[in-house]
PDB file of C-alpha atoms in Angstrom:
ATOM      1  CA  MET A 125      15.355  13.667 -10.250  1.00  0.00           C
ATOM      2  CA  PHE A 126      17.890  16.150  -8.877  1.00  0.00           C
ATOM      3  CA  LYS A 127      15.057  18.472  -7.856  1.00  0.00           C
ATOM      4  CA  LEU A 128      13.408  15.567  -6.062  1.00  0.00           C
ATOM      5  CA  ILE A 129      16.630  14.822  -4.196  1.00  0.00           C
ATOM      6  CA  LYS A 130      16.977  18.477  -3.248  1.00  0.00           C
ATOM      7  CA  ASP A 131      13.393  18.607  -1.969  1.00  0.00           C
ATOM      8  CA  SER A 132      14.027  15.460   0.068  1.00  0.00           C
ATOM      9  CA  TYR A 133      16.936  17.057   1.922  1.00  0.00           C
ATOM     10  CA  LYS A 134      14.884  20.209   2.484  1.00  0.00           C
ATOM     11  CA  MET A 135      12.090  18.134   3.952  1.00  0.00           C
ATOM     12  CA  TYR A 136      14.569  16.270   6.155  1.00  0.00           C
ATOM     13  CA  LEU A 137      16.120  19.462   7.555  1.00  0.00           C
ATOM     14  CA  LYS A 138      12.745  21.114   8.047  1.00  0.00           C
ATOM     15  CA  SER A 139      11.311  18.062   9.830  1.00  0.00           C
ATOM     16  CA  PHE A 140      14.459  17.175  11.773  1.00  0.00           C
ATOM     17  CA  PRO A 141      13.024  18.046  15.232  1.00  0.00           C
ATOM     18  CA  LEU A 142      10.049  15.790  14.583  1.00  0.00           C
ATOM     19  CA  ILE A 143      12.282  13.019  13.229  1.00  0.00           C
ATOM     20  CA  LEU A 144      14.549  13.301  16.270  1.00  0.00           C
ATOM     21  CA  LEU A 145      11.552  13.009  18.579  1.00  0.00           C
ATOM     22  CA  PHE A 146      10.307   9.857  16.870  1.00  0.00           C
ATOM     23  CA  ALA A 147      13.819   8.374  16.787  1.00  0.00           C
ATOM     24  CA  VAL A 148      14.458   8.700  20.554  1.00  0.00           C
ATOM     25  CA  PRO A 149      13.533   5.055  21.406  1.00  0.00           C
ATOM     26  CA  LEU A 150      15.690   3.724  18.555  1.00  0.00           C
ATOM     27  CA  LEU A 151      18.651   5.912  19.494  1.00  0.00           C
ATOM     28  CA  PHE A 152      18.356   5.007  23.172  1.00  0.00           C
ATOM     29  CA  LEU A 153      18.228   1.277  22.498  1.00  0.00           C
ATOM     30  CA  SER A 154      21.083   1.444  19.961  1.00  0.00           C
ATOM     31  CA  GLY A 155      23.180   3.502  22.373  1.00  0.00           C
ATOM     32  CA  ILE A 156      22.787   0.935  25.160  1.00  0.00           C
ATOM     33  CA  THR A 157      23.777  -1.820  22.751  1.00  0.00           C
ATOM     34  CA  VAL A 158      26.928   0.060  21.711  1.00  0.00           C
ATOM     35  CA  TRP A 159      27.798   0.702  25.346  1.00  0.00           C
ATOM     36  CA  ILE A 160      27.478  -3.021  26.148  1.00  0.00           C
ATOM     37  CA  GLU A 161      29.637  -3.963  23.159  1.00  0.00           C
ATOM     38  CA  ASN A 162      32.408  -1.582  24.220  1.00  0.00           C
ATOM     39  CA  SER A 163      32.168  -2.260  27.944  1.00  0.00           C
ATOM     40  CA  GLU A 164      35.051  -4.116  29.551  1.00  0.00           C
ATOM     41  CA  THR A 165      32.968  -5.822  32.205  1.00  0.00           C
ATOM     42  CA  VAL A 166      29.759  -7.405  30.988  1.00  0.00           C
ATOM     43  CA  ASN A 167      27.636  -9.449  33.356  1.00  0.00           C
ATOM     44  CA  ARG A 168      25.185 -12.097  32.319  1.00  0.00           C
ATOM     45  CA  GLY A 169      22.157  -9.789  32.472  1.00  0.00           C
ATOM     46  CA  MET A 170      23.774  -7.253  30.161  1.00  0.00           C
ATOM     47  CA  LEU A 171      24.745 -10.036  27.799  1.00  0.00           C
ATOM     48  CA  TYR A 172      21.155 -11.283  27.651  1.00  0.00           C
ATOM     49  CA  PHE A 173      19.941  -7.757  27.028  1.00  0.00           C
ATOM     50  CA  HIS A 174      22.424  -7.433  24.174  1.00  0.00           C
ATOM     51  CA  TYR A 175      21.045 -10.568  22.536  1.00  0.00           C
ATOM     52  CA  PHE A 176      17.498  -9.347  23.061  1.00  0.00           C
ATOM     53  CA  ALA A 177      18.360  -5.938  21.588  1.00  0.00           C
ATOM     54  CA  PHE A 178      19.789  -7.629  18.514  1.00  0.00           C
ATOM     55  CA  VAL A 179      16.238  -8.804  17.737  1.00  0.00           C
ATOM     56  CA  LEU A 180      14.423  -5.774  19.126  1.00  0.00           C
ATOM     57  CA  ILE A 181      16.298  -3.028  17.246  1.00  0.00           C
ATOM     58  CA  PRO A 182      14.979  -4.002  13.754  1.00  0.00           C
ATOM     59  CA  LEU A 183      11.439  -4.043  15.148  1.00  0.00           C
ATOM     60  CA  VAL A 184      11.862  -0.616  16.741  1.00  0.00           C
ATOM     61  CA  SER A 185      13.387   0.686  13.505  1.00  0.00           C
ATOM     62  CA  VAL A 186      10.390  -0.511  11.483  1.00  0.00           C
ATOM     63  CA  ALA A 187       7.981   0.947  14.043  1.00  0.00           C
ATOM     64  CA  THR A 188       9.757   4.311  13.844  1.00  0.00           C
ATOM     65  CA  ASP A 189       9.623   4.354  10.035  1.00  0.00           C
ATOM     66  CA  ILE A 190       5.924   3.446   9.949  1.00  0.00           C
ATOM     67  CA  SER A 191       5.088   6.102  12.537  1.00  0.00           C
ATOM     68  CA  LEU A 192       6.906   8.765  10.516  1.00  0.00           C
ATOM     69  CA  TYR A 193       5.247   7.702   7.266  1.00  0.00           C
ATOM     70  CA  ARG A 194       1.837   7.841   8.931  1.00  0.00           C
ATOM     71  CA  ARG A 195       2.619  11.235  10.433  1.00  0.00           C
ATOM     72  CA  PHE A 196       3.801  12.741   7.132  1.00  0.00           C
ATOM     73  CA  PHE A 197       0.891  11.252   5.170  1.00  0.00           C
ATOM     74  CA  GLY A 198      -1.603  12.691   7.661  1.00  0.00           C
ATOM     75  CA  PHE A 199      -2.981   9.445   9.068  1.00  0.00           C
ATOM     76  CA  SER A 200      -5.284   9.876  12.037  1.00  0.00           C
ATOM     77  CA  ILE A 201      -3.679   6.845  13.740  1.00  0.00           C
ATOM     78  CA  ILE A 202       0.131   6.943  14.024  1.00  0.00           C
ATOM     79  CA  ASN A 203       0.437   3.738  16.052  1.00  0.00           C
ATOM     80  CA  PRO A 204       2.652   1.392  13.951  1.00  0.00           C
ATOM     81  CA  LEU A 205       0.974  -1.676  15.444  1.00  0.00           C
ATOM     82  CA  SER A 206      -2.519  -0.627  14.387  1.00  0.00           C
ATOM     83  CA  SER A 207      -2.107  -2.931  11.385  1.00  0.00           C
ATOM     84  CA  LEU A 208      -0.025  -6.052  12.024  1.00  0.00           C
ATOM     85  CA  LYS A 209      -0.240  -7.004   8.348  1.00  0.00           C
ATOM     86  CA  THR A 210       1.406  -3.721   7.327  1.00  0.00           C
ATOM     87  CA  PHE A 211       4.031  -4.074  10.044  1.00  0.00           C
ATOM     88  CA  ILE A 212       5.025  -7.621   9.055  1.00  0.00           C
ATOM     89  CA  LEU A 213       5.031  -6.834   5.316  1.00  0.00           C
ATOM     90  CA  TYR A 214       7.194  -3.772   5.929  1.00  0.00           C
ATOM     91  CA  LEU A 215       9.628  -5.787   8.063  1.00  0.00           C
ATOM     92  CA  LEU A 216       9.969  -8.586   5.512  1.00  0.00           C
ATOM     93  CA  THR A 217      10.466  -6.100   2.669  1.00  0.00           C
ATOM     94  CA  GLN A 218      13.151  -4.278   4.636  1.00  0.00           C
ATOM     95  CA  LEU A 219      15.008  -7.510   5.379  1.00  0.00           C
ATOM     96  CA  ALA A 220      14.813  -8.591   1.743  1.00  0.00           C
ATOM     97  CA  LEU A 221      16.106  -5.264   0.428  1.00  0.00           C
ATOM     98  CA  GLY A 222      18.896  -5.316   3.016  1.00  0.00           C
ATOM     99  CA  LEU A 223      20.048  -8.656   1.650  1.00  0.00           C
ATOM    100  CA  VAL A 224      19.815  -7.372  -1.926  1.00  0.00           C
ATOM    101  CA  ALA A 225      21.959  -4.353  -1.080  1.00  0.00           C
ATOM    102  CA  SER A 226      24.635  -6.228   0.909  1.00  0.00           C
ATOM    103  CA  ALA A 227      24.910  -9.487  -1.066  1.00  0.00           C
ATOM    104  CA  PRO A 228      26.951  -7.991  -3.967  1.00  0.00           C
ATOM    105  CA  ILE A 229      29.497  -6.564  -1.508  1.00  0.00           C
ATOM    106  CA  ILE A 230      30.071  -9.985   0.026  1.00  0.00           C
ATOM    107  CA  LEU A 231      30.219 -11.642  -3.379  1.00  0.00           C
ATOM    108  CA  PHE A 232      32.628  -9.126  -4.971  1.00  0.00           C
ATOM    109  CA  ARG A 233      34.878  -9.094  -1.927  1.00  0.00           C
ATOM    110  CA  TYR A 234      35.082 -12.881  -1.921  1.00  0.00           C
ATOM    111  CA  VAL A 235      35.974 -12.952  -5.628  1.00  0.00           C
ATOM    112  CA  PHE A 236      38.650 -10.266  -5.280  1.00  0.00           C
ATOM    113  CA  GLU A 237      40.254 -11.882  -2.255  1.00  0.00           C
ATOM    114  CA  THR A 238      40.217 -15.243  -4.036  1.00  0.00           C
ATOM    115  CA  PHE A 239      42.366 -13.737  -6.775  1.00  0.00           C
ATOM    116  CA  GLY A 240      44.835 -12.452  -4.182  1.00  0.00           C
ATOM    117  CA  MET A 241      43.727  -8.852  -3.742  1.00  0.00           C
ATOM    118  CA  PRO A 242      44.383  -7.407  -0.249  1.00  0.00           C
ATOM    119  CA  THR A 243      41.459  -7.115   2.169  1.00  0.00           C
ATOM    120  CA  LEU A 244      41.023  -3.333   2.287  1.00  0.00           C
ATOM    121  CA  PRO A 245      41.275  -2.647  -1.481  1.00  0.00           C
ATOM    122  CA  SER A 246      38.954  -5.556  -2.251  1.00  0.00           C
ATOM    123  CA  PHE A 247      36.416  -4.248   0.277  1.00  0.00           C
ATOM    124  CA  VAL A 248      36.508  -0.689  -1.108  1.00  0.00           C
ATOM    125  CA  LEU A 249      36.217  -1.924  -4.687  1.00  0.00           C
ATOM    126  CA  ALA A 250      33.298  -4.172  -3.728  1.00  0.00           C
ATOM    127  CA  ILE A 251      31.444  -1.197  -2.232  1.00  0.00           C
ATOM    128  CA  VAL A 252      32.069   0.893  -5.357  1.00  0.00           C
ATOM    129  CA  LEU A 253      30.768  -1.863  -7.628  1.00  0.00           C
ATOM    130  CA  ASP A 254      27.786  -2.415  -5.349  1.00  0.00           C
ATOM    131  CA  LEU A 255      26.785   1.188  -5.980  1.00  0.00           C
ATOM    132  CA  PHE A 256      25.914   0.204  -9.575  1.00  0.00           C
ATOM    133  CA  LEU A 257      23.974  -2.929  -8.624  1.00  0.00           C
ATOM    134  CA  GLY A 258      22.869  -3.526  -5.038  1.00  0.00           C
ATOM    135  CA  ILE A 259      22.386   0.089  -3.961  1.00  0.00           C
ATOM    136  CA  TYR A 260      20.730   0.868  -7.296  1.00  0.00           C
ATOM    137  CA  LEU A 261      18.149  -1.855  -6.627  1.00  0.00           C
ATOM    138  CA  LEU A 262      17.769  -0.670  -3.036  1.00  0.00           C
ATOM    139  CA  ALA A 263      17.073   2.898  -4.151  1.00  0.00           C
ATOM    140  CA  ARG A 264      14.480   1.810  -6.684  1.00  0.00           C
ATOM    141  CA  PHE A 265      12.651  -0.821  -4.648  1.00  0.00           C
ATOM    142  CA  SER A 266      12.570   1.268  -1.462  1.00  0.00           C
ATOM    143  CA  ILE A 267       9.646   3.106  -3.057  1.00  0.00           C
ATOM    144  CA  LEU A 268       7.613   0.090  -1.929  1.00  0.00           C
ATOM    145  CA  PHE A 269       7.704   1.263   1.697  1.00  0.00           C
ATOM    146  CA  PRO A 270       5.327   4.253   1.402  1.00  0.00           C
ATOM    147  CA  LEU A 271       3.091   2.176  -0.875  1.00  0.00           C
ATOM    148  CA  ILE A 272       2.875  -0.502   1.825  1.00  0.00           C
ATOM    149  CA  ILE A 273       1.850   2.139   4.349  1.00  0.00           C
ATOM    150  CA  GLN A 274      -0.874   3.413   1.994  1.00  0.00           C
ATOM    151  CA  ASN A 275      -2.065  -0.105   1.035  1.00  0.00           C
ATOM    152  CA  LYS A 276      -1.255   0.603  -2.626  1.00  0.00           C
ATOM    153  CA  VAL A 277       1.210  -2.179  -3.352  1.00  0.00           C
ATOM    154  CA  PRO A 278       1.114  -2.674  -7.146  1.00  0.00           C
ATOM    155  CA  SER A 279       1.990  -5.726  -9.168  1.00  0.00           C
ATOM    156  CA  LEU A 280       5.555  -6.195 -10.379  1.00  0.00           C
ATOM    157  CA  LYS A 281       4.622  -4.972 -13.864  1.00  0.00           C
ATOM    158  CA  ASP A 282       2.901  -1.857 -12.550  1.00  0.00           C
ATOM    159  CA  PHE A 283       5.763  -1.181 -10.155  1.00  0.00           C
ATOM    160  CA  SER A 284       8.331  -1.412 -12.943  1.00  0.00           C
ATOM    161  CA  GLN A 285       6.307   1.147 -14.913  1.00  0.00           C
ATOM    162  CA  TYR A 286       5.899   3.328 -11.837  1.00  0.00           C
ATOM    163  CA  THR A 287       9.663   3.434 -11.230  1.00  0.00           C
ATOM    164  CA  ALA A 288      10.587   3.481 -14.924  1.00  0.00           C
ATOM    165  CA  ARG A 289      13.122   6.270 -14.740  1.00  0.00           C
ATOM    166  CA  SER A 290      16.451   6.258 -16.505  1.00  0.00           C
ATOM    167  CA  TYR A 291      19.388   4.377 -15.031  1.00  0.00           C
ATOM    168  CA  LYS A 292      21.157   7.715 -14.689  1.00  0.00           C
ATOM    169  CA  ASP A 293      18.343   9.075 -12.497  1.00  0.00           C
ATOM    170  CA  TRP A 294      18.424   6.105 -10.141  1.00  0.00           C
ATOM    171  CA  MET A 295      22.202   6.233 -10.007  1.00  0.00           C
ATOM    172  CA  SER A 296      21.964   9.846  -8.874  1.00  0.00           C
ATOM    173  CA  VAL A 297      19.636   8.709  -6.090  1.00  0.00           C
ATOM    174  CA  SER A 298      22.050   5.931  -5.149  1.00  0.00           C
ATOM    175  CA  LEU A 299      24.985   8.318  -5.107  1.00  0.00           C
ATOM    176  CA  LEU A 300      23.386  11.294  -3.322  1.00  0.00           C
ATOM    177  CA  ILE A 301      20.877   9.615  -1.004  1.00  0.00           C
ATOM    178  CA  TYR A 302      22.175   6.140  -0.143  1.00  0.00           C
ATOM    179  CA  MET A 303      25.913   6.351  -0.634  1.00  0.00           C
ATOM    180  CA  PRO A 304      26.468   8.885   2.202  1.00  0.00           C
ATOM    181  CA  TYR A 305      24.874   6.383   4.574  1.00  0.00           C
ATOM    182  CA  VAL A 306      27.412   3.740   3.525  1.00  0.00           C
ATOM    183  CA  ILE A 307      30.298   6.183   3.815  1.00  0.00           C
ATOM    184  CA  PHE A 308      29.248   7.381   7.297  1.00  0.00           C
ATOM    185  CA  ASN A 309      28.897   3.794   8.429  1.00  0.00           C
ATOM    186  CA  TYR A 310      32.523   2.955   7.589  1.00  0.00           C
ATOM    187  CA  VAL A 311      34.274   6.326   8.004  1.00  0.00           C
ATOM    188  CA  ILE A 312      33.055   7.421  11.455  1.00  0.00           C
ATOM    189  CA  THR A 313      35.156   5.429  13.907  1.00  0.00           C
ATOM    190  CA  CYS A 314      33.585   6.571  17.189  1.00  0.00           C
ATOM    191  CA  PRO A 315      30.923   3.941  18.001  1.00  0.00           C
ATOM    192  CA  PHE A 316      28.453   6.321  19.669  1.00  0.00           C
ATOM    193  CA  LEU A 317      28.798   9.025  17.023  1.00  0.00           C
ATOM    194  CA  ASN A 318      28.549   6.409  14.302  1.00  0.00           C
ATOM    195  CA  THR A 319      25.317   5.064  15.759  1.00  0.00           C
ATOM    196  CA  LEU A 320      23.844   8.553  16.124  1.00  0.00           C
ATOM    197  CA  VAL A 321      24.724   9.785  12.622  1.00  0.00           C
ATOM    198  CA  VAL A 322      23.878   6.599  10.768  1.00  0.00           C
ATOM    199  CA  ASN A 323      20.484   6.119  12.443  1.00  0.00           C
ATOM    200  CA  LEU A 324      19.455   9.721  11.928  1.00  0.00           C
ATOM    201  CA  PHE A 325      20.682   9.915   8.340  1.00  0.00           C
ATOM    202  CA  ALA A 326      18.648   6.809   7.453  1.00  0.00           C
ATOM    203  CA  PHE A 327      15.485   8.923   7.698  1.00  0.00           C
ATOM    204  CA  VAL A 328      16.584  10.764   4.551  1.00  0.00           C
ATOM    205  CA  PHE A 329      15.400   7.623   2.747  1.00  0.00           C
ATOM    206  CA  VAL A 330      11.941   8.126   4.237  1.00  0.00           C
ATOM    207  CA  CYS A 331      11.828  11.738   3.039  1.00  0.00           C
ATOM    208  CA  PHE A 332      12.889  10.788  -0.480  1.00  0.00           C
ATOM    209  CA  ASN A 333      10.302   7.992  -0.724  1.00  0.00           C
ATOM    210  CA  ILE A 334       7.562  10.339   0.436  1.00  0.00           C
ATOM    211  CA  LYS A 335       8.569  12.988  -2.095  1.00  0.00           C
ATOM    212  CA  TYR A 336       8.638  10.406  -4.877  1.00  0.00           C
ATOM    213  CA  VAL A 337       5.159   9.100  -4.038  1.00  0.00           C
ATOM    214  CA  GLU A 338       3.768  12.615  -3.741  1.00  0.00           C
ATOM    215  CA  THR A 339       5.276  13.580  -7.111  1.00  0.00           C
ATOM    216  CA  PHE A 340       4.325  10.509  -9.154  1.00  0.00           C
ATOM    217  CA  ARG A 341       0.990   8.755  -8.892  1.00  0.00           C
ATOM    218  CA  VAL A 342       0.715   5.011  -8.693  1.00  0.00           C
ATOM    219  CA  PRO A 343      -0.657   3.551 -11.955  1.00  0.00           C
ATOM    220  CA  ALA A 344      -1.937   0.448 -10.182  1.00  0.00           C
ATOM    221  CA  ALA A 345      -4.366   2.539  -8.131  1.00  0.00           C
ATOM    222  CA  LYS A 346      -5.815   4.053 -11.318  1.00  0.00           C
ATOM    223  CA  ALA A 347      -6.156   0.680 -12.991  1.00  0.00           C
ATOM    224  CA  GLU A 348      -7.868  -0.794  -9.972  1.00  0.00           C
ATOM    225  CA  ALA A 349     -10.260   2.147  -9.732  1.00  0.00           C
ATOM    226  CA  ALA A 350     -11.079   1.870 -13.437  1.00  0.00           C
ATOM    227  CA  LYS A 351     -11.657  -1.846 -13.057  1.00  0.00           C
ATOM    228  CA  LYS A 352     -14.083  -1.295 -10.204  1.00  0.00           C
ATOM    229  CA  THR A 353     -15.900   1.384 -12.183  1.00  0.00           C
ATOM    230  CA  SER A 354     -16.242  -0.811 -15.246  1.00  0.00           C
ATOM    231  CA  VAL A 355     -17.637  -3.614 -13.169  1.00  0.00           C
ATOM    232  CA  LYS A 356     -20.236  -1.301 -11.701  1.00  0.00           C
ATOM    233  CA  ILE A 357     -21.293  -0.067 -15.137  1.00  0.00           C
ATOM    234  CA  ASN A 358     -21.287  -3.271 -17.147  1.00  0.00           C
ATOM    235  CA  VAL A 359     -22.848  -5.619 -14.676  1.00  0.00           C
ATOM    236  CA  PRO A 360     -26.650  -5.185 -14.892  1.00  0.00           C
ATOM    237  CA  ALA A 361     -28.644  -4.887 -11.738  1.00  0.00           C
ATOM    238  CA  PRO A 362     -30.457  -8.048 -10.719  1.00  0.00           C
ATOM    239  CA  GLU A 363     -33.962  -8.127 -12.092  1.00  0.00           C
ATOM    240  CA  LYS A 364     -36.798  -8.114  -9.633  1.00  0.00           C
ATOM    241  CA  PRO A 365     -39.035 -11.146  -9.917  1.00  0.00           C
ATOM    242  CA  GLU A 366     -42.360 -10.280 -11.451  1.00  0.00           C
ATOM    243  CA  PRO A 367     -45.336 -10.883  -9.199  1.00  0.00           C
ATOM    244  CA  VAL A 368     -47.205 -14.021 -10.082  1.00  0.00           C
ATOM    245  CA  LYS A 369     -50.721 -13.260 -11.247  1.00  0.00           C
ATOM    246  CA  ILE A 370     -53.253 -15.647  -9.815  1.00  0.00           C
ATOM    247  CA  SER A 371     -56.180 -15.946 -12.158  1.00  0.00           C
ATOM    248  CA  LYS A 372     -59.552 -15.909 -10.473  1.00  0.00           C
ATOM    249  CA  PRO A 373     -61.930 -18.726 -11.295  1.00  0.00           C
ATOM    250  CA  ALA A 374     -64.360 -17.792 -14.030  1.00  0.00           C
ATOM    251  CA  ALA A 375     -67.731 -16.814 -12.737  1.00  0.00           C
ATOM    252  CA  ARG A 376     -70.464 -19.312 -13.352  1.00  0.00           C
ATOM    253  CA  LYS A 377     -72.701 -18.156 -16.141  1.00  0.00           C
ATOM    254  CA  THR A 378     -76.355 -17.869 -15.330  1.00  0.00           C
ATOM    255  CA  SER A 379     -79.304 -17.105 -17.446  1.00  0.00           C
ATOM    256  CA  ALA A 380     -79.398 -13.629 -15.990  1.00  0.00           C
ATOM    257  CA  SER A 381     -75.856 -12.971 -17.037  1.00  0.00           C
ATOM    258  CA  LYS A 382     -76.672 -13.730 -20.649  1.00  0.00           C
ATOM    259  CA  THR A 383     -78.644 -10.555 -20.925  1.00  0.00           C
ATOM    260  CA  ALA A 384     -76.208  -7.715 -21.134  1.00  0.00           C
ATOM    261  CA  ALA A 385     -76.981  -4.735 -18.966  1.00  0.00           C
ATOM    262  CA  PRO A 386     -77.785  -1.649 -20.990  1.00  0.00           C
ATOM    263  CA  LYS A 387     -75.253   1.035 -21.050  1.00  0.00           C
ATOM    264  CA  LYS A 388     -75.982   4.296 -19.338  1.00  0.00           C
ATOM    265  CA  GLY A 389     -77.377   6.903 -21.665  1.00  0.00           C
ATOM    266  CA  THR A 390     -78.488   4.401 -24.318  1.00  0.00           C
ATOM    267  CA  ALA A 391     -82.145   4.248 -25.296  1.00  0.00           C
ATOM    268  CA  VAL A 392     -83.720   0.995 -24.411  1.00  0.00           C
ATOM    269  CA  ARG A 393     -85.945  -0.467 -27.071  1.00  0.00           C
ATOM    270  CA  LYS A 394     -89.158  -1.674 -25.595  1.00  0.00           C
ATOM    271  CA  THR A 395     -90.402  -4.998 -26.719  1.00  0.00           C
ATOM    272  CA  ALA A 396     -94.148  -5.330 -27.094  1.00  0.00           C
ATOM    273  CA  ALA A 397     -95.798  -7.917 -24.943  1.00  0.00           C
ATOM    274  CA  PRO A 398     -97.139 -10.885 -26.886  1.00  0.00           C
ATOM    275  CA  LYS A 399    -100.852 -10.648 -27.711  1.00  0.00           C
ATOM    276  CA  LYS A 400    -103.275 -13.317 -26.712  1.00  0.00           C
ATOM    277  CA  ALA A 401    -104.420 -15.563 -29.505  1.00  0.00           C
ATOM    278  CA  VAL A 402    -107.953 -14.774 -30.701  1.00  0.00           C
ATOM    279  CA  SER A 403    -110.209 -17.571 -31.750  1.00  0.00           C
ATOM    280  CA  LYS A 404    -111.347 -17.242 -35.356  1.00  0.00           C
ATOM    281  CA  THR A 405    -114.474 -19.352 -34.868  1.00  0.00           C
ATOM    282  CA  PRO A 406    -117.581 -17.354 -35.991  1.00  0.00           C
ATOM    283  CA  VAL A 407    -120.022 -16.429 -33.260  1.00  0.00           C
ATOM    284  CA  LYS A 408    -123.507 -17.771 -33.795  1.00  0.00           C
ATOM    285  CA  ASN A 409    -126.379 -15.305 -33.626  1.00  0.00           C
ATOM    286  CA  LYS A 410    -128.919 -15.976 -30.942  1.00  0.00           C
ATOM    287  CA  PRO A 411    -132.447 -16.564 -32.179  1.00  0.00           C
TER     288      PRO A 411
END
C-alpha cells in the first residue's frame, strides 16, 4: 500500500498543471465566496450570491472530479453532465461519505465537552480518534468514485472483498493521504491560502483512487461477465418450427393404373392372344 501511496503523489505532481487547469472554475468560485465572507461591506446582491455559491460549489466540485476521472481514464467525452445518473450518484455518495467522516468528530467532541474537557483539547482529541474510524471509512469507501465513473459499482459483498486490505494498510492511507487535508484545513489561517491549498490537495484523493482501481481489478465485473457468458452457453437457441407437410390427396385409382409399367431394361413377356374356339362337329362328306 505504501508503493500505491507513493505512486499517487507522483501522479499528482506530474499531472498538477492539468489538475490546476480543471480546478480553475472551482478555485474562482471559492475565492469569491471567501472574499464575500471577509468583506466588511456586503450588499444584498453579494449576499444572495454567497447563498447561491453555497449550493453551487459542491456541484462544481463534483463536476471537476468527474471531468478529471474521465480525462485520466481516457474517456472520449469529458463533459461531467453527459450522464446525469452518474453525476447525481456521485454527488449523493460524496455527501454521504462526508457525513460519515465528520459525524465522529462531532460526536466525540460533544462527549468530551460534556465531561468538562476544554474546547480545543476536546476538538483535537476528536480529530485524532476520527482518524481511526471516520477517516478510515472515508479512505476505504472513496474507491467507489472511480467505479461510479466506469459504471462498475459492485454489490456490498463484492466491494468488501475488493477493498479487503488489512486495517494497517487503510490506516496508512488515512494518515498519509487524508490526514494532511484535515491538518491543512485547520492549520492554515489565511482564508485565501487555505481555500487554495485545501481545494488543490483534495485532488490527491482522485489520484489515489485511480491508482487503486488500475492496480486491483473489480471482482464484480468478472462475476457479471462470467454470468453473461454462462447464460449464453447454457440457454439453447430457440428451435425453428418445422414446416408443416401438407399431404396431397391420393390419386384416384383407375384400371389403367393397376397395370404396373414395365421397368426400363426388363424383358417384357409376351402373352399369346387367345385362339378362337374350333367346332368339333364332324364335317359331312358331300355325295
